[in-house]
XYZ file of C-alpha atoms in Angstrom:
721
model
C 0.882 -0.327 0.483
C 1.285 3.694 -0.782
C 2.636 4.917 2.929
C 0.434 7.623 4.874
C 1.197 10.772 4.979
C 3.639 11.422 8.025
C 4.399 14.197 10.746
C 1.431 15.709 12.562
C -1.082 17.506 11.487
C 0.744 20.966 12.398
C 3.734 19.925 10.125
C 1.663 19.153 7.210
C -0.083 22.122 8.289
C 3.028 24.325 8.257
C 5.056 22.501 4.821
C 1.301 23.593 3.238
C 2.024 27.287 3.836
C 6.144 27.092 2.918
C 5.015 25.466 -0.734
C 2.090 28.430 -0.593
C 5.155 30.929 0.721
C 7.828 29.419 -2.147
C 4.789 30.116 -5.523
C 1.453 31.908 -4.843
C 4.001 35.781 -4.927
C 5.634 34.218 -8.274
C 2.134 34.361 -10.254
C 1.507 36.468 -12.426
C -1.576 37.672 -12.275
C -1.902 40.868 -13.845
C -0.497 39.131 -17.311
C -1.516 40.936 -19.782
C 0.646 39.061 -22.888
C 3.238 35.836 -22.425
C 6.332 36.653 -21.544
C 8.050 33.449 -21.717
C 9.641 31.728 -24.773
C 8.502 28.644 -24.830
C 5.462 29.457 -23.468
C 2.512 26.859 -24.688
C -0.120 29.690 -25.912
C -0.999 28.435 -29.053
C -1.225 24.750 -28.244
C -3.329 25.552 -25.237
C -5.155 27.966 -27.379
C -6.704 25.070 -29.281
C -7.136 22.646 -26.429
C -9.590 25.023 -25.301
C -11.764 25.281 -28.359
C -11.658 21.395 -29.250
C -12.728 21.906 -25.732
C -15.496 24.802 -26.111
C -16.883 22.918 -29.136
C -15.940 19.290 -27.827
C -14.491 17.755 -31.928
C -11.326 16.146 -30.562
C -11.367 14.545 -33.650
C -10.201 17.754 -35.768
C -7.639 18.306 -34.140
C -4.206 19.415 -36.875
C -1.302 17.385 -37.140
C 1.072 17.378 -34.404
C 4.914 19.282 -35.054
C 8.244 18.305 -34.606
C 9.171 19.095 -30.716
C 11.290 18.602 -27.842
C 7.623 18.730 -26.432
C 4.504 16.805 -26.896
C 0.972 18.352 -25.414
C 0.476 16.271 -21.744
C 0.709 19.726 -20.496
C -0.690 21.544 -22.931
C -3.828 19.760 -22.197
C -3.531 19.844 -18.556
C -3.272 23.592 -18.862
C -6.271 23.525 -21.621
C -8.251 22.804 -19.422
C -7.281 24.821 -16.342
C -7.996 27.351 -19.007
C -11.698 27.189 -19.573
C -12.360 26.322 -15.950
C -10.828 29.865 -15.179
C -12.532 31.204 -18.026
C -15.934 29.898 -16.962
C -15.730 31.707 -13.190
C -14.323 34.346 -14.271
C -17.919 34.162 -16.214
C -20.063 33.303 -13.069
C -18.998 36.504 -11.726
C -19.282 39.064 -15.227
C -15.722 39.709 -16.248
C -14.616 37.774 -19.582
C -10.442 37.823 -19.445
C -8.578 37.864 -22.085
C -7.795 34.052 -23.304
C -3.785 35.350 -22.894
C -4.356 36.033 -19.107
C -6.047 33.681 -18.351
C -4.221 31.096 -20.012
C -0.611 32.549 -18.349
C -2.753 32.758 -14.801
C -4.482 29.193 -15.031
C -0.458 27.729 -15.735
C 1.183 29.843 -13.309
C -1.097 28.635 -10.901
C -1.243 25.095 -11.929
C 2.569 25.562 -11.496
C 2.185 26.828 -8.612
C -0.330 23.715 -7.270
C 2.161 21.138 -8.302
C 4.619 22.225 -6.360
C 2.750 22.933 -3.897
C 1.624 18.585 -3.930
C 5.672 17.834 -5.128
C 6.636 20.155 -1.134
C 4.473 18.019 0.671
C 4.907 14.432 -1.325
C 8.940 15.700 -0.686
C 8.608 15.923 2.745
C 6.376 13.189 3.313
C 9.751 10.824 1.533
C 12.469 12.252 3.582
C 10.071 11.721 6.827
C 10.106 7.991 5.307
C 14.551 7.905 4.992
C 15.266 9.673 7.709
C 12.758 9.383 10.876
C 13.705 12.741 11.682
C 11.016 14.728 12.192
C 12.994 18.534 12.695
C 15.964 17.103 9.838
C 12.904 16.399 6.839
C 11.611 19.694 8.095
C 14.787 21.057 7.347
C 15.320 19.312 4.350
C 11.941 19.654 2.442
C 12.486 23.687 3.352
C 15.726 23.500 1.204
C 13.442 21.539 -1.132
C 10.216 24.140 -1.193
C 12.437 27.518 -1.346
C 15.401 25.678 -3.429
C 17.683 27.809 -5.551
C 17.125 26.421 -8.728
C 13.723 26.129 -8.988
C 13.400 29.781 -7.556
C 15.801 30.282 -10.982
C 12.747 28.555 -13.135
C 10.539 30.303 -14.277
C 6.857 29.745 -12.582
C 5.323 29.257 -16.234
C 7.983 26.623 -17.397
C 6.532 23.437 -17.821
C 9.940 22.395 -15.919
C 7.606 23.810 -12.587
C 4.425 21.169 -13.383
C 7.247 18.974 -14.487
C 9.045 18.361 -10.286
C 5.365 16.812 -9.178
C 5.314 13.485 -10.503
C 9.553 13.097 -10.374
C 8.509 13.270 -6.711
C 5.850 10.964 -6.768
C 8.274 8.397 -8.829
C 11.103 8.878 -6.007
C 8.435 8.989 -3.313
C 7.088 5.610 -4.883
C 10.148 3.850 -5.152
C 11.131 5.291 -1.521
C 8.114 2.899 0.152
C 8.875 0.003 -2.542
C 11.501 -0.198 -0.995
C 11.171 -0.173 2.344
C 8.782 -3.253 1.117
C 5.532 -1.419 0.624
C 2.953 -1.199 -2.769
C -0.594 -1.876 -3.883
C -3.047 -0.499 -5.874
C -2.242 3.052 -4.998
C 0.852 3.279 -5.408
C 1.191 2.005 -8.565
C -1.879 4.419 -9.825
C 0.515 6.763 -8.588
C 3.446 5.612 -10.604
C 1.434 5.180 -13.889
C -0.125 8.527 -13.623
C 2.996 9.841 -13.425
C 4.629 8.426 -15.297
C 1.895 9.469 -18.094
C 2.624 12.811 -17.184
C 6.215 13.153 -18.016
C 5.981 11.025 -20.980
C 3.626 12.942 -22.487
C 5.122 15.950 -22.023
C 8.979 16.135 -22.751
C 10.388 14.260 -25.646
C 12.920 12.691 -22.992
C 10.668 12.422 -19.795
C 10.487 8.108 -20.293
C 14.004 7.973 -18.681
C 12.945 9.061 -15.745
C 11.527 5.526 -15.021
C 14.514 4.686 -14.341
C 13.729 5.756 -10.918
C 10.523 3.071 -10.322
C 12.709 -0.062 -11.908
C 15.488 0.702 -10.738
C 13.993 0.868 -7.474
C 11.704 -2.482 -8.182
C 14.976 -4.319 -9.560
C 16.682 -3.633 -6.258
C 14.119 -4.245 -4.029
C 13.427 -8.254 -5.940
C 17.315 -8.427 -5.794
C 17.186 -7.520 -2.160
C 15.427 -9.336 -0.408
C 16.695 -12.866 -1.032
C 14.227 -13.069 -3.620
C 15.832 -16.130 -5.691
C 15.483 -17.784 -2.092
C 13.035 -20.558 -2.467
C 9.788 -20.044 -1.931
C 10.244 -15.781 -1.318
C 10.554 -14.848 -4.798
C 6.658 -15.774 -4.972
C 5.511 -13.308 -2.484
C 8.160 -10.749 -3.658
C 6.581 -10.650 -7.421
C 3.081 -11.121 -6.279
C 3.486 -7.625 -4.372
C 5.613 -6.066 -6.868
C 3.388 -7.797 -9.952
C 0.139 -6.408 -8.771
C 2.006 -2.973 -8.445
C 3.187 -3.052 -12.119
C -0.067 -4.174 -13.425
C -1.949 -0.754 -11.589
C 0.607 0.936 -12.722
C 0.071 0.125 -16.787
C -3.274 -0.385 -16.334
C -3.374 3.855 -15.185
C -0.919 4.880 -17.088
C -1.742 3.333 -20.425
C -4.936 4.997 -21.018
C -3.924 8.076 -19.042
C -0.573 8.097 -21.333
C -3.519 7.304 -24.611
C -5.222 10.696 -24.262
C -2.357 13.066 -23.170
C -0.642 11.784 -26.203
C -4.208 11.544 -28.268
C -2.985 14.291 -31.349
C 0.302 11.989 -32.125
C -1.998 8.800 -32.342
C -4.752 10.365 -34.426
C -1.088 10.956 -36.320
C 0.529 7.511 -35.772
C 1.490 7.363 -39.428
C 4.248 10.678 -39.219
C 5.534 9.787 -35.350
C 8.851 8.117 -35.748
C 9.706 10.680 -37.769
C 8.209 13.605 -35.739
C 10.199 11.811 -32.820
C 13.133 11.807 -34.407
C 13.258 15.784 -35.638
C 12.356 16.598 -32.261
C 15.177 14.772 -30.316
C 17.110 17.197 -32.990
C 16.063 19.596 -32.274
C 16.845 18.685 -28.756
C 20.973 17.986 -29.613
C 21.272 21.657 -31.683
C 21.562 22.651 -27.953
C 24.797 20.627 -28.069
C 26.445 22.239 -30.137
C 25.761 25.660 -29.213
C 25.295 25.140 -24.799
C 28.378 24.523 -23.454
C 29.764 20.898 -22.206
C 32.161 22.007 -19.411
C 32.794 22.083 -16.280
C 31.652 18.603 -16.032
C 31.078 19.161 -12.526
C 28.642 21.452 -13.420
C 25.297 20.195 -12.426
C 26.717 18.675 -9.031
C 29.023 21.660 -7.782
C 27.829 24.833 -10.102
C 23.688 24.792 -9.556
C 24.238 23.967 -6.727
C 26.484 27.246 -5.535
C 22.719 28.642 -4.409
C 22.897 26.311 -0.871
C 26.689 27.932 -0.263
C 29.197 26.303 0.697
C 28.455 24.871 3.741
C 25.606 22.765 1.802
C 27.969 21.276 -0.740
C 30.525 19.882 2.520
C 27.412 18.490 3.856
C 26.050 17.145 0.803
C 29.914 15.678 0.150
C 29.854 14.087 3.888
C 26.051 12.909 3.018
C 27.397 11.044 0.134
C 29.657 9.477 1.376
C 27.940 7.965 4.256
C 24.743 7.364 2.315
C 27.714 4.350 0.235
C 28.292 3.262 3.082
C 25.914 2.751 4.942
C 24.200 1.090 2.367
C 27.099 -1.204 1.793
C 27.967 -2.039 4.871
C 24.389 -2.437 5.631
C 22.717 -3.863 2.668
C 20.364 -0.659 3.076
C 18.111 -1.059 0.086
C 17.271 3.006 0.236
C 20.252 3.946 0.340
C 21.880 1.496 -2.681
C 18.813 3.131 -4.670
C 19.837 5.761 -4.440
C 23.567 5.892 -4.438
C 23.196 4.340 -8.304
C 20.296 7.172 -8.887
C 22.701 9.533 -8.269
C 26.407 8.352 -9.855
C 23.730 7.884 -12.963
C 22.606 10.553 -13.391
C 25.266 12.371 -12.536
C 27.006 10.787 -15.365
C 24.091 12.299 -17.502
C 24.277 15.162 -16.290
C 28.276 14.821 -17.584
C 28.089 13.774 -20.550
C 25.081 16.582 -21.489
C 25.329 20.665 -22.329
C 25.245 22.513 -18.808
C 22.311 25.667 -18.482
C 20.872 26.869 -15.973
C 17.494 25.230 -15.980
C 19.230 22.127 -16.247
C 19.475 19.559 -13.348
C 16.816 20.080 -11.329
C 15.899 16.645 -11.091
C 19.502 16.311 -9.229
C 17.866 18.661 -6.251
C 16.307 16.098 -3.825
C 18.086 13.221 -4.430
C 20.839 15.351 -2.608
C 18.384 16.977 -0.017
C 17.069 13.017 -0.055
C 20.476 12.286 0.769
C 21.200 14.800 4.449
C 18.667 13.508 5.386
C 19.260 10.274 5.536
C 22.624 10.495 6.903
C 21.221 13.483 9.539
C 18.675 10.738 10.680
C 21.785 8.817 10.667
C 23.948 11.091 12.875
C 21.296 12.082 15.392
C 20.836 8.801 16.031
C 24.421 7.399 16.298
C 25.092 10.470 18.924
C 21.747 9.249 21.087
C 23.889 6.247 21.198
C 27.371 8.163 22.413
C 28.889 7.204 25.714
C 28.545 11.416 26.052
C 27.744 12.666 29.787
C 25.176 14.651 31.197
C 22.051 15.732 29.647
C 23.436 18.997 27.680
C 26.665 17.494 26.297
C 24.019 14.468 24.579
C 21.529 17.203 23.177
C 23.688 19.081 21.745
C 25.224 16.409 20.093
C 21.924 14.953 18.749
C 21.188 18.355 17.797
C 24.482 19.223 15.787
C 22.959 18.327 12.402
C 19.751 19.731 13.051
C 22.129 22.491 13.026
C 24.733 22.186 10.089
C 20.987 21.752 7.670
C 20.138 25.177 9.481
C 22.723 26.703 8.270
C 22.462 26.201 4.024
C 18.449 27.557 4.838
C 19.641 30.472 6.161
C 21.096 30.771 3.147
C 18.146 30.448 1.124
C 15.574 31.577 2.576
C 17.579 35.535 2.187
C 18.251 34.008 -1.421
C 14.055 33.268 -1.463
C 13.975 36.941 -0.206
C 15.567 38.959 -2.730
C 13.797 36.850 -6.253
C 10.350 37.612 -4.056
C 11.523 41.097 -4.021
C 11.590 40.666 -7.262
C 8.687 39.261 -7.896
C 6.488 41.382 -5.922
C 8.498 44.535 -8.947
C 7.566 42.485 -11.367
C 4.101 44.428 -13.080
C 5.735 47.823 -12.482
C 8.986 46.544 -14.355
C 6.512 45.248 -16.873
C 5.017 48.545 -17.603
C 8.094 50.209 -17.284
C 9.944 47.727 -20.236
C 7.403 46.362 -22.055
C 4.376 48.368 -22.475
C 5.433 52.041 -21.782
C 7.685 51.544 -24.292
C 4.194 49.747 -26.819
C 2.622 53.557 -26.003
C 6.019 55.178 -27.374
C 6.145 53.899 -30.167
C 2.216 53.884 -31.095
C 2.022 57.554 -29.919
C 5.265 58.338 -32.882
C 5.293 55.592 -35.610
C 2.483 55.440 -37.909
C 0.846 52.233 -38.225
C 2.729 50.041 -40.225
C 5.646 51.626 -39.696
C 8.846 48.433 -39.633
C 10.410 48.050 -36.344
C 12.694 46.283 -35.703
C 14.117 43.717 -33.087
C 16.918 41.011 -33.082
C 15.077 37.799 -34.381
C 14.092 35.098 -31.040
C 13.286 38.752 -29.090
C 9.991 39.953 -29.557
C 8.094 38.443 -26.937
C 11.275 40.478 -24.249
C 10.625 43.714 -26.653
C 7.659 46.189 -26.222
C 3.773 44.571 -26.547
C 3.211 45.629 -30.120
C 1.328 42.369 -31.044
C -1.954 43.809 -31.094
C -0.464 46.635 -32.459
C -0.701 48.546 -36.026
C 3.768 47.852 -36.165
C 4.767 45.741 -38.240
C 7.911 43.733 -36.389
C 10.501 43.165 -38.678
C 13.907 40.361 -38.035
C 15.009 38.946 -40.424
C 17.592 41.182 -41.143
C 18.903 40.515 -37.069
C 17.647 36.395 -37.356
C 20.783 35.069 -35.102
C 21.475 31.347 -35.798
C 21.914 29.991 -32.132
C 21.442 26.984 -32.555
C 24.082 26.385 -36.027
C 27.459 27.363 -34.518
C 29.116 27.666 -38.166
C 26.418 29.714 -39.102
C 26.852 31.353 -36.395
C 30.623 32.442 -37.299
C 29.630 33.831 -40.781
C 26.337 36.372 -39.210
C 28.781 39.113 -41.286
C 26.194 42.763 -39.215
C 24.193 44.727 -41.939
C 25.438 47.767 -43.443
C 24.131 50.890 -41.083
C 21.816 51.953 -44.562
C 20.776 48.399 -45.001
C 19.344 49.180 -41.433
C 17.986 51.959 -42.299
C 16.509 50.771 -45.224
C 14.733 47.968 -43.490
C 13.350 49.390 -39.570
C 11.583 52.688 -39.121
C 13.026 52.004 -35.612
C 15.221 49.691 -34.185
C 14.212 47.937 -30.646
C 17.305 46.030 -28.292
C 16.466 44.698 -25.156
C 19.214 44.435 -22.173
C 19.033 40.878 -22.303
C 19.311 39.759 -25.858
C 21.661 43.012 -27.165
C 23.916 41.012 -24.673
C 23.614 37.566 -25.298
C 24.313 37.160 -28.710
C 27.295 38.911 -29.283
C 27.590 36.648 -25.797
C 26.975 33.148 -27.952
C 29.564 34.526 -30.980
C 32.472 34.551 -28.021
C 31.351 31.257 -26.566
C 32.112 29.035 -29.832
C 35.263 31.181 -30.595
C 34.056 34.039 -32.924
C 35.605 36.630 -31.470
C 36.219 39.009 -33.817
C 32.720 39.273 -35.624
C 31.225 39.696 -31.706
C 33.170 42.741 -30.890
C 31.443 43.659 -34.736
C 27.941 43.755 -33.780
C 29.084 45.461 -30.379
C 30.417 48.508 -33.133
C 27.067 47.912 -34.575
C 25.392 48.906 -31.500
C 27.708 52.043 -30.444
C 26.659 52.925 -33.593
C 23.948 53.169 -33.753
C 23.652 54.919 -30.259
C 26.673 57.290 -31.512
C 24.353 58.095 -34.788
C 20.271 57.707 -33.044
C 20.833 58.549 -28.988
C 17.383 56.053 -28.194
C 14.743 56.629 -25.415
C 15.673 54.594 -22.588
C 13.309 52.678 -20.494
C 14.071 51.130 -17.860
C 13.061 49.635 -14.308
C 15.059 48.715 -11.248
C 13.963 44.492 -11.393
C 14.057 42.496 -14.150
C 11.441 41.913 -15.774
C 11.899 38.471 -17.418
C 15.354 39.092 -18.152
C 15.123 42.327 -19.312
C 15.932 45.145 -16.935
C 16.067 48.133 -19.939
C 14.745 49.393 -23.306
C 16.701 50.619 -26.037
C 14.468 52.594 -28.891
C 16.179 54.530 -31.470
C 14.679 56.202 -34.801
C 15.998 55.654 -37.354
C 13.752 57.911 -39.621
C 15.683 60.746 -39.999
C 19.890 61.548 -41.046
C 21.342 60.345 -37.951
C 23.541 62.910 -35.887
C 26.292 64.406 -36.190
C 29.099 62.955 -35.273
C 31.845 60.020 -35.961
C 29.278 57.869 -37.064
C 27.729 59.512 -39.539
C 29.048 58.775 -42.394
C 28.156 54.998 -41.943
C 24.398 56.077 -40.869
C 23.832 58.032 -44.777
C 21.416 56.789 -46.847
C 20.953 56.992 -50.417
C 17.641 59.479 -51.287
C 16.090 59.249 -54.403
C 13.260 61.410 -53.960
C 11.700 59.915 -56.379
C 8.053 60.198 -56.967
C 5.538 57.837 -58.711
C 4.105 59.026 -62.397
C 8.119 60.334 -63.092
C 9.150 60.955 -66.552
C 11.597 57.728 -67.885
C 14.224 57.898 -69.519
C 16.057 54.400 -70.205
C 19.746 55.028 -71.929
C 22.819 52.493 -72.953
C 24.671 53.611 -69.744
C 22.020 55.842 -67.046
C 18.201 55.702 -66.047
C 17.344 59.008 -66.004
C 13.935 59.763 -63.901
C 12.895 62.993 -63.877
C 15.947 65.266 -63.506
C 18.003 62.650 -61.655
C 20.538 60.758 -63.192
C 20.639 57.155 -62.701
C 24.359 55.246 -63.651
C 23.133 52.356 -64.779
C 25.252 48.785 -63.940
C 26.000 46.364 -65.944
C 28.745 43.222 -66.465
C 29.835 43.750 -62.550
C 26.300 43.202 -61.477
C 24.340 40.014 -60.406
C 21.329 39.199 -58.937
C 17.341 37.902 -59.076
C 14.324 38.681 -59.076
C 12.752 35.379 -56.884
C 9.286 35.128 -56.126
C 7.164 38.019 -57.183
C 3.387 38.921 -56.171
C 0.885 40.349 -57.175
C -2.034 41.595 -54.657
C -5.372 42.607 -55.187
C -6.937 43.786 -52.379
C -10.572 44.266 -54.381
C -12.204 43.501 -57.592
C -11.959 47.131 -58.290
C -8.334 47.462 -58.005
C -8.193 43.784 -60.465
C -8.667 46.310 -63.190
C -7.916 49.440 -62.092
C -5.005 48.318 -59.950
C -5.977 50.787 -56.977
C -5.136 49.378 -53.383
C -3.429 46.645 -55.828
C 0.932 45.953 -54.851
C 3.803 44.038 -55.714
C 5.762 42.513 -54.004
C 9.354 40.856 -54.559
C 12.286 39.039 -52.815
C 15.324 37.488 -54.493
C 18.959 39.726 -54.395
C 20.988 41.475 -56.149
C 24.406 43.102 -55.775
C 27.406 45.358 -57.210
C 30.382 42.313 -57.528
C 33.347 45.112 -57.406
C 32.315 47.616 -54.669
C 29.809 45.275 -52.210
C 27.185 47.904 -53.006
C 23.248 45.927 -52.418
C 20.274 47.759 -52.641
C 19.325 50.016 -51.295
C 15.632 50.739 -53.036
C 12.697 49.233 -55.991
C 11.825 51.124 -58.780
C 8.635 50.094 -59.810
C 8.439 52.015 -64.358
C 5.632 50.910 -66.339
C 5.997 52.590 -70.492
C 7.931 55.562 -69.598
C 6.364 56.115 -66.566
C 7.562 55.602 -63.132
C 4.847 53.107 -61.231
C 6.373 53.550 -57.771
C 9.194 53.513 -55.169
C 10.001 51.734 -52.400
C 12.769 51.020 -49.927
C 13.854 46.979 -49.592
C 13.843 44.624 -46.357
C 17.374 43.532 -45.766
C 16.915 39.349 -46.360
C 20.300 36.938 -45.792
C 20.879 35.265 -48.564
C 23.286 31.816 -47.139
C 23.351 30.800 -50.424
C 24.558 33.862 -51.933
C 27.294 34.531 -49.928
C 28.615 30.499 -50.476
C 28.097 30.145 -54.245
C 30.565 33.438 -54.014
C 32.741 32.319 -51.546
C 32.039 35.778 -49.512
C 30.749 35.658 -46.096
C 29.401 39.142 -46.313
C 27.401 38.443 -49.461
C 24.909 36.538 -47.486
C 23.489 41.413 -47.261
C 22.510 40.253 -50.695
C 18.627 39.359 -50.267
C 16.300 41.513 -50.204
C 12.169 41.794 -50.786
C 10.566 44.866 -50.338
C 6.271 46.344 -51.453
C 5.686 47.906 -54.238
C 2.553 50.349 -54.044
C 1.211 50.249 -58.008
C -0.287 53.873 -58.279
C -3.262 53.493 -60.635
C -4.724 52.508 -64.241
C -0.953 50.162 -64.527
C -3.100 47.360 -65.489
C -4.384 46.894 -69.302
C -1.734 47.853 -72.224
C 0.935 46.661 -74.266
C 3.760 48.924 -72.128
C 6.698 46.573 -70.616
C 6.841 46.604 -66.659
C 10.567 46.720 -65.739
C 12.288 46.818 -61.886
C 15.195 47.918 -60.976
C 17.707 48.439 -58.159
C 18.651 51.548 -56.949
C 22.176 50.690 -54.819
C 23.175 52.650 -51.771
C 26.314 54.350 -53.995
C 23.232 56.068 -56.458
C 24.096 53.440 -59.587
C 20.657 51.161 -61.014
C 20.947 47.746 -62.149
C 17.508 45.596 -63.943
C 16.601 43.449 -62.464
C 14.683 40.891 -64.892
C 10.332 40.340 -63.870
C 9.356 36.597 -63.628
C 5.491 36.252 -63.912
C 3.561 37.999 -61.788
C 1.796 35.225 -59.438
C -1.559 36.315 -57.112
C -0.459 36.507 -53.498
C -0.325 32.570 -52.662
C 1.850 30.228 -50.933
C 5.100 31.757 -52.152
C 4.737 35.375 -51.887
C 7.077 36.243 -49.520
C 4.717 38.772 -46.962
C 5.998 41.481 -47.503
C 2.721 43.939 -48.340
C 0.585 42.080 -45.962
């Protein structure tokens, strides 16, 4: 049978309050946007709609990912319930608010339950109430857990992980039965249906079953039948409960089972991409560095505790100590070989603390047996293990107050770094303005999703999972940035992160180029700064560079000057052998040393009338163009119909690694472009040819043959949308 909760009602109440304090202050109750980059908002929305419509058979096929849908289904049920309860009180929260708050509450509940289960396990292992309470404090407000945002799925996975460990200890202590089997099955189903590597945690109960079977003399005649009956029934219940639950949580994978293996391989490939980027050293990062938040005393106590656990397990054939030693060595070895990051290795936290619990219990019982004269010295000897544990308790408590202070200041920080910059941009830029950000940083910048601004990342899509591409990720020319962007927005987190990634992979020169570009931009276009005293999900400062006007006077000014032909649609055009004349302006034509092509040209028709008279229509183009001798790139697009200029538009930079590879010049990846050419009226009909020219930074022009126009569709560059 599964163990009953251990400890007095007062102990359980204390642990419950501890769990509440460790989680509730960190729930984002005022959520207006998603701030965690891995937040499964789309999947939650999909399942909420499916629950409302009860349309489970119409679920779309899943895509390859590191995470499955198990957690998203649980979050969706909670979100749907939250919306229903809010409706009873006459409130209609936004879906984003409902989802973010619900995920926070679900993960908070999971952590509270994990804390209660952990205390029960620690009490089983140590037999000492005070020791169990001390290590439970270290678990509840663990620096590793507090580092992980409460909206991340890792906080949910801690609960089934601790349940598996508790069940393993119960099995090793001779327990079993229906409830234990059901708990194991449900926990394994949730882990396996959530993360692609979740099934690996099955080693916890499997190793417990193996050690229990071997350690209790199962090879002796008649003994193995009783053990097999008890453990077999537990395993059967685990399969009976976990199998159907896993099928429910993996519903989309089952509905589209024919592509499961390919998706699984692709998901593992995505996970392994991080091995090329994140560091593999220090080797003992997950055993030492990640526990630095507990203090040096904790590390010394842990070392002594594991030595004691191993010796006690081998000398006394203590099955729990043997199980703990085996899993600690196994997961430490996996961590030794794996890439290192601050959200990894949290599964080692309970193993460390269980070792401290066992060693603390052994020390207290040993102190009681010591021939110490006098009551006071004896009590001091027995209290010494608890006093030692109070040192790391004080360290993590101080860390908790610091983290909680940041959490309490988060609403103000979010307002300062997400919404005040958003409001400033909306006030100062017209609808459709191109707001550029570093690729992958959109979640950390101003909340522009519901505005009419156009977020552009193509010049800055940092390939942080592709080490060779990182080395060739050259900085765009300043004039290209001005051509592609009306404003450039940086946050302090990503602005330092990407050069750091480059240096981590040995690309110091490339990192210096990006840092020089950042400084040059600040020199030419001093930013408007929005800052907070506390970081809001890693970000404490937003910088907005308005690039619409000329650069300020200074050393960087020549780099940021941009050719402006000052042309208007309708101007007369004359095309000669060596030059292009538009109105009164002459532009030399480059022939011979110019290379380029238009890959896609899309015709956008906004209504039936525009298909006839052209009003409201536009042509979008995407391709590449470069003067191979002078390395000058396209800056403007000119559309000519007959003898008149039909449209003029700045280009948007699109990186073209294929062009750079073909010419074996890394900087030619900057030759790619795309742009939108709004058409003036009366463009349709007639036999006059339509010609496209690119105008380069040095004022020279080149003709770009247009492919057949396609109506807006799947191949459309989308820049006119």
